[in-house]
Amino acid sequence: MRFAKSACWAFVVALGLVATDAALRIGAAEEAYRSQIDLLRKSLEKYQDYKVAVRDLYLSTVGCVHYSGEKMAGHMEYPKGAMGVHFVNVTVRGASDPTKPNVLIYEPVGKELKLVAVEWLVPLAADTKERPSLFGQSFMGPMEGHEPLIPKDYVHYDLHAWLFNNPLGMFAPTNPDVSCAGYDFPLLEMPTKMMAGP
Ligand SMILES: [Cu+2]
């Protein structure tokens, strides 16, 4: 009994160390890419106004995407929280540019839309040799498209960047502080299926 208890404590302490280490590493990665991230924030200032984004062909996909935190074997793990409303620009193609994401994400706040994050979506192609990365962060995936807004057969990698605040970290897929409540088109999505790939 005594042994079980101390083993349990050792586990908790180890877990704490791992968590702290991961947080520090993410912090260090953010630090190393600080100037690139600042540049990205600057290039996005104009998109605080979603109408400017629309004029630049970032088009609203209407639904405010959020997740329950439910875990499903073989599917992506999305902590409970929202992403928000994705504005997708299909004219942004080619290698991922750290200052030019192909998705802008807005949170509905009252009658306004507030820019909260950006996302890079990279399709898995026959000649994909490695997992894409930006800011020292490996993209998540490959995974199926996010139904119902993106068809299942759009297998892709993605990386979110929360530019202003996310308690789960700057590159987490969801944000518990973002909400779709009160918005006319909330969309509870199931976690996307993971696919094989580099
Ligand atoms: Cu997203």
mmCIF file of C-alpha atoms and ligand atoms in Angstrom:
data_model
loop_
_atom_site.group_PDB
_atom_site.id
_atom_site.type_symbol
_atom_site.label_atom_id
_atom_site.label_comp_id
_atom_site.label_asym_id
_atom_site.label_seq_id
_atom_site.Cartn_x
_atom_site.Cartn_y
_atom_site.Cartn_z
ATOM 1 C CA MET A 1 0.000 0.000 0.000
ATOM 2 C CA ARG A 2 2.777 2.312 1.072
ATOM 3 C CA PHE A 3 4.734 1.469 -2.076
ATOM 4 C CA ALA A 4 1.718 2.048 -4.299
ATOM 5 C CA LYS A 5 1.203 5.449 -2.745
ATOM 6 C CA SER A 6 4.814 6.588 -3.214
ATOM 7 C CA ALA A 7 4.884 5.171 -6.751
ATOM 8 C CA CYS A 8 1.778 7.163 -7.446
ATOM 9 C CA TRP A 9 3.430 10.333 -6.135
ATOM 10 C CA ALA A 10 6.526 9.660 -8.217
ATOM 11 C CA PHE A 11 4.263 9.388 -11.235
ATOM 12 C CA VAL A 12 2.526 12.665 -10.430
ATOM 13 C CA VAL A 13 5.883 14.417 -9.947
ATOM 14 C CA ALA A 14 7.217 12.937 -13.205
ATOM 15 C CA LEU A 15 4.093 14.047 -15.003
ATOM 16 C CA GLY A 16 4.546 17.546 -13.598
ATOM 17 C CA LEU A 17 8.144 17.638 -14.818
ATOM 18 C CA VAL A 18 7.160 16.452 -18.289
ATOM 19 C CA ALA A 19 4.389 19.051 -18.479
ATOM 20 C CA THR A 20 6.721 21.841 -17.301
ATOM 21 C CA ASP A 21 9.393 20.718 -19.727
ATOM 22 C CA ALA A 22 6.906 20.721 -22.623
ATOM 23 C CA ALA A 23 5.671 24.193 -21.656
ATOM 24 C CA LEU A 24 9.242 25.485 -21.458
ATOM 25 C CA ARG A 25 10.117 23.983 -24.809
ATOM 26 C CA ILE A 26 7.088 25.560 -26.471
ATOM 27 C CA GLY A 27 7.976 28.867 -24.793
ATOM 28 C CA ALA A 28 11.549 28.612 -26.086
ATOM 29 C CA ALA A 29 10.302 27.795 -29.599
ATOM 30 C CA GLU A 30 8.057 30.857 -29.505
ATOM 31 C CA GLU A 31 11.032 32.922 -28.334
ATOM 32 C CA ALA A 32 13.274 31.659 -31.155
ATOM 33 C CA TYR A 33 10.649 32.648 -33.705
ATOM 34 C CA ARG A 34 9.579 35.841 -31.950
ATOM 35 C CA SER A 35 10.544 38.176 -34.815
ATOM 36 C CA GLN A 36 8.775 35.972 -37.378
ATOM 37 C CA ILE A 37 5.668 35.842 -35.166
ATOM 38 C CA ASP A 38 5.763 39.627 -34.667
ATOM 39 C CA LEU A 39 5.975 40.044 -38.437
ATOM 40 C CA LEU A 40 2.967 37.761 -38.848
ATOM 41 C CA ARG A 41 0.973 39.747 -36.254
ATOM 42 C CA LYS A 42 1.850 42.965 -38.073
ATOM 43 C CA SER A 43 0.836 41.598 -41.466
ATOM 44 C CA LEU A 44 -2.534 40.619 -39.985
ATOM 45 C CA GLU A 45 -3.397 43.948 -38.390
ATOM 46 C CA LYS A 46 -5.510 44.992 -41.363
ATOM 47 C CA TYR A 47 -7.574 41.817 -41.061
ATOM 48 C CA GLN A 48 -8.931 42.808 -37.653
ATOM 49 C CA ASP A 49 -11.640 44.170 -39.951
ATOM 50 C CA TYR A 50 -13.122 41.041 -41.555
ATOM 51 C CA LYS A 51 -14.321 43.069 -44.560
ATOM 52 C CA VAL A 52 -10.703 43.731 -45.519
ATOM 53 C CA ALA A 53 -10.105 39.975 -45.291
ATOM 54 C CA VAL A 54 -13.063 39.270 -47.592
ATOM 55 C CA ARG A 55 -11.787 41.804 -50.132
ATOM 56 C CA ASP A 56 -8.459 39.922 -50.088
ATOM 57 C CA LEU A 57 -10.367 36.689 -50.849
ATOM 58 C CA TYR A 58 -10.426 35.221 -47.343
ATOM 59 C CA LEU A 59 -14.021 33.993 -47.553
ATOM 60 C CA SER A 60 -16.186 33.031 -44.608
ATOM 61 C CA THR A 61 -17.175 29.382 -44.178
ATOM 62 C CA VAL A 62 -19.979 30.619 -41.875
ATOM 63 C CA GLY A 63 -20.054 27.884 -39.197
ATOM 64 C CA CYS A 64 -18.365 28.554 -35.847
ATOM 65 C CA VAL A 65 -16.471 25.316 -35.231
ATOM 66 C CA HIS A 66 -16.148 23.930 -31.715
ATOM 67 C CA TYR A 67 -15.317 20.593 -30.082
ATOM 68 C CA SER A 68 -16.658 18.790 -27.020
ATOM 69 C CA GLY A 69 -13.283 17.329 -26.039
ATOM 70 C CA GLU A 70 -14.582 13.809 -26.725
ATOM 71 C CA LYS A 71 -11.784 11.341 -27.506
ATOM 72 C CA MET A 72 -12.165 8.773 -30.300
ATOM 73 C CA ALA A 73 -9.584 6.095 -31.121
ATOM 74 C CA GLY A 74 -7.781 6.851 -34.398
ATOM 75 C CA HIS A 75 -9.027 10.424 -34.463
ATOM 76 C CA MET A 76 -7.352 13.727 -33.720
ATOM 77 C CA GLU A 77 -7.345 14.829 -30.095
ATOM 78 C CA TYR A 78 -8.965 18.207 -29.806
ATOM 79 C CA PRO A 79 -9.249 19.594 -26.275
ATOM 80 C CA LYS A 80 -12.686 21.004 -25.415
ATOM 81 C CA GLY A 81 -12.893 24.467 -26.917
ATOM 82 C CA ALA A 82 -13.604 26.335 -30.096
ATOM 83 C CA MET A 83 -11.713 27.309 -33.199
ATOM 84 C CA GLY A 84 -14.228 29.848 -34.470
ATOM 85 C CA VAL A 85 -15.296 30.932 -37.938
ATOM 86 C CA HIS A 86 -12.745 30.004 -40.623
ATOM 87 C CA PHE A 87 -12.230 32.431 -43.526
ATOM 88 C CA VAL A 88 -10.427 30.442 -46.219
ATOM 89 C CA ASN A 89 -8.360 31.853 -49.059
ATOM 90 C CA VAL A 90 -8.004 29.193 -51.753
ATOM 91 C CA THR A 91 -5.761 31.468 -53.831
ATOM 92 C CA VAL A 92 -2.934 31.128 -51.268
ATOM 93 C CA ARG A 93 -1.000 28.131 -52.528
ATOM 94 C CA GLY A 94 2.475 26.674 -52.561
ATOM 95 C CA ALA A 95 4.882 26.302 -49.654
ATOM 96 C CA SER A 96 3.564 27.622 -46.343
ATOM 97 C CA ASP A 97 4.531 31.246 -45.879
ATOM 98 C CA PRO A 98 4.805 32.213 -42.181
ATOM 99 C CA THR A 99 3.366 35.651 -42.934
ATOM 100 C CA LYS A 100 0.618 34.427 -45.254
ATOM 101 C CA PRO A 101 -1.698 31.824 -43.708
ATOM 102 C CA ASN A 102 -4.449 30.476 -45.956
ATOM 103 C CA VAL A 103 -7.035 30.669 -43.165
ATOM 104 C CA LEU A 104 -8.043 33.496 -40.798
ATOM 105 C CA ILE A 105 -10.165 32.590 -37.779
ATOM 106 C CA TYR A 106 -12.689 34.909 -36.158
ATOM 107 C CA GLU A 107 -14.643 34.618 -32.913
ATOM 108 C CA PRO A 108 -18.192 35.963 -32.982
ATOM 109 C CA VAL A 109 -18.497 38.503 -30.185
ATOM 110 C CA GLY A 110 -21.923 40.132 -30.068
ATOM 111 C CA LYS A 111 -22.528 41.496 -33.563
ATOM 112 C CA GLU A 112 -18.801 41.672 -34.306
ATOM 113 C CA LEU A 113 -16.167 39.234 -35.507
ATOM 114 C CA LYS A 114 -12.860 39.320 -33.688
ATOM 115 C CA LEU A 115 -9.675 37.981 -35.314
ATOM 116 C CA VAL A 116 -8.303 35.377 -32.887
ATOM 117 C CA ALA A 117 -6.144 32.975 -34.884
ATOM 118 C CA VAL A 118 -4.760 31.898 -38.226
ATOM 119 C CA GLU A 119 -4.256 28.490 -39.754
ATOM 120 C CA TRP A 120 -2.160 26.917 -42.468
ATOM 121 C CA LEU A 121 -3.763 24.030 -44.343
ATOM 122 C CA VAL A 122 -1.487 21.873 -46.481
ATOM 123 C CA PRO A 123 -2.949 19.024 -48.545
ATOM 124 C CA LEU A 124 -1.233 15.649 -48.418
ATOM 125 C CA ALA A 125 0.044 15.068 -51.970
ATOM 126 C CA ALA A 126 1.556 12.051 -53.694
ATOM 127 C CA ASP A 127 4.981 13.709 -53.519
ATOM 128 C CA THR A 128 4.771 14.824 -49.851
ATOM 129 C CA LYS A 129 8.035 13.634 -48.285
ATOM 130 C CA GLU A 130 7.819 15.209 -44.876
ATOM 131 C CA ARG A 131 5.451 16.759 -42.411
ATOM 132 C CA PRO A 132 5.344 20.536 -42.913
ATOM 133 C CA SER A 133 6.499 22.828 -40.115
ATOM 134 C CA LEU A 134 6.520 26.531 -39.294
ATOM 135 C CA PHE A 135 7.982 28.370 -36.297
ATOM 136 C CA GLY A 136 9.674 25.091 -35.317
ATOM 137 C CA GLN A 137 6.221 23.490 -34.896
ATOM 138 C CA SER A 138 5.310 20.323 -36.741
ATOM 139 C CA PHE A 139 1.910 20.481 -38.388
ATOM 140 C CA MET A 140 -0.807 18.137 -37.093
ATOM 141 C CA GLY A 141 -2.081 15.314 -39.305
ATOM 142 C CA PRO A 142 -2.340 14.058 -41.900
ATOM 143 C CA MET A 143 -6.068 13.869 -41.299
ATOM 144 C CA GLU A 144 -9.320 13.743 -43.225
ATOM 145 C CA GLY A 145 -11.160 16.937 -44.145
ATOM 146 C CA HIS A 146 -13.249 18.480 -41.378
ATOM 147 C CA GLU A 147 -16.817 17.562 -42.218
ATOM 148 C CA PRO A 148 -19.281 19.085 -42.826
ATOM 149 C CA LEU A 149 -17.384 22.191 -43.998
ATOM 150 C CA ILE A 150 -14.436 20.469 -45.688
ATOM 151 C CA PRO A 151 -14.961 17.229 -47.645
ATOM 152 C CA LYS A 152 -13.597 14.082 -46.017
ATOM 153 C CA ASP A 153 -11.288 13.292 -48.922
ATOM 154 C CA TYR A 154 -9.336 16.531 -48.458
ATOM 155 C CA VAL A 155 -6.536 14.823 -46.528
ATOM 156 C CA HIS A 156 -4.285 17.487 -45.073
ATOM 157 C CA TYR A 157 -1.924 18.737 -42.399
ATOM 158 C CA ASP A 158 -2.703 21.863 -40.428
ATOM 159 C CA LEU A 159 -1.254 24.254 -37.881
ATOM 160 C CA HIS A 160 -3.166 26.849 -35.891
ATOM 161 C CA ALA A 161 -1.548 29.931 -34.348
ATOM 162 C CA TRP A 162 -3.484 31.842 -31.681
ATOM 163 C CA LEU A 163 -2.023 35.295 -31.958
ATOM 164 C CA PHE A 164 -3.541 36.944 -28.977
ATOM 165 C CA ASN A 165 -4.246 34.442 -26.221
ATOM 166 C CA ASN A 166 -4.732 30.730 -25.692
ATOM 167 C CA PRO A 167 -4.245 29.092 -22.273
ATOM 168 C CA LEU A 168 -3.468 25.805 -24.078
ATOM 169 C CA GLY A 169 -0.551 27.380 -25.956
ATOM 170 C CA MET A 170 -0.024 29.410 -29.073
ATOM 171 C CA PHE A 171 -0.106 26.408 -31.416
ATOM 172 C CA ALA A 172 -2.917 24.344 -29.849
ATOM 173 C CA PRO A 173 -5.707 23.305 -32.253
ATOM 174 C CA THR A 174 -8.538 24.637 -30.064
ATOM 175 C CA ASN A 175 -9.000 27.454 -27.564
ATOM 176 C CA PRO A 176 -11.142 27.055 -24.426
ATOM 177 C CA ASP A 177 -11.472 30.843 -24.149
ATOM 178 C CA VAL A 178 -13.096 31.159 -27.585
ATOM 179 C CA SER A 179 -16.832 30.622 -27.749
ATOM 180 C CA CYS A 180 -19.521 30.186 -30.402
ATOM 181 C CA ALA A 181 -22.292 30.935 -27.885
ATOM 182 C CA GLY A 182 -24.895 33.409 -29.078
ATOM 183 C CA TYR A 183 -23.827 33.025 -32.722
ATOM 184 C CA ASP A 184 -26.449 31.869 -35.228
ATOM 185 C CA PHE A 185 -24.331 29.154 -36.869
ATOM 186 C CA PRO A 186 -22.464 27.120 -34.222
ATOM 187 C CA LEU A 187 -21.053 23.863 -35.537
ATOM 188 C CA LEU A 188 -20.067 21.077 -33.153
ATOM 189 C CA GLU A 189 -17.538 18.966 -35.049
ATOM 190 C CA MET A 190 -16.406 15.427 -34.276
ATOM 191 C CA PRO A 191 -12.636 14.996 -34.042
ATOM 192 C CA THR A 192 -11.213 14.310 -37.492
ATOM 193 C CA LYS A 193 -9.885 10.876 -38.467
ATOM 194 C CA MET A 194 -6.104 10.529 -38.587
ATOM 195 C CA MET A 195 -4.563 9.222 -41.798
ATOM 196 C CA ALA A 196 -1.232 7.615 -42.665
ATOM 197 C CA GLY A 197 1.551 9.820 -44.028
ATOM 198 C CA PRO A 198 5.007 11.149 -43.331
HETATM 199 CU CU CU B 1 -9.232 25.372 -37.496
#
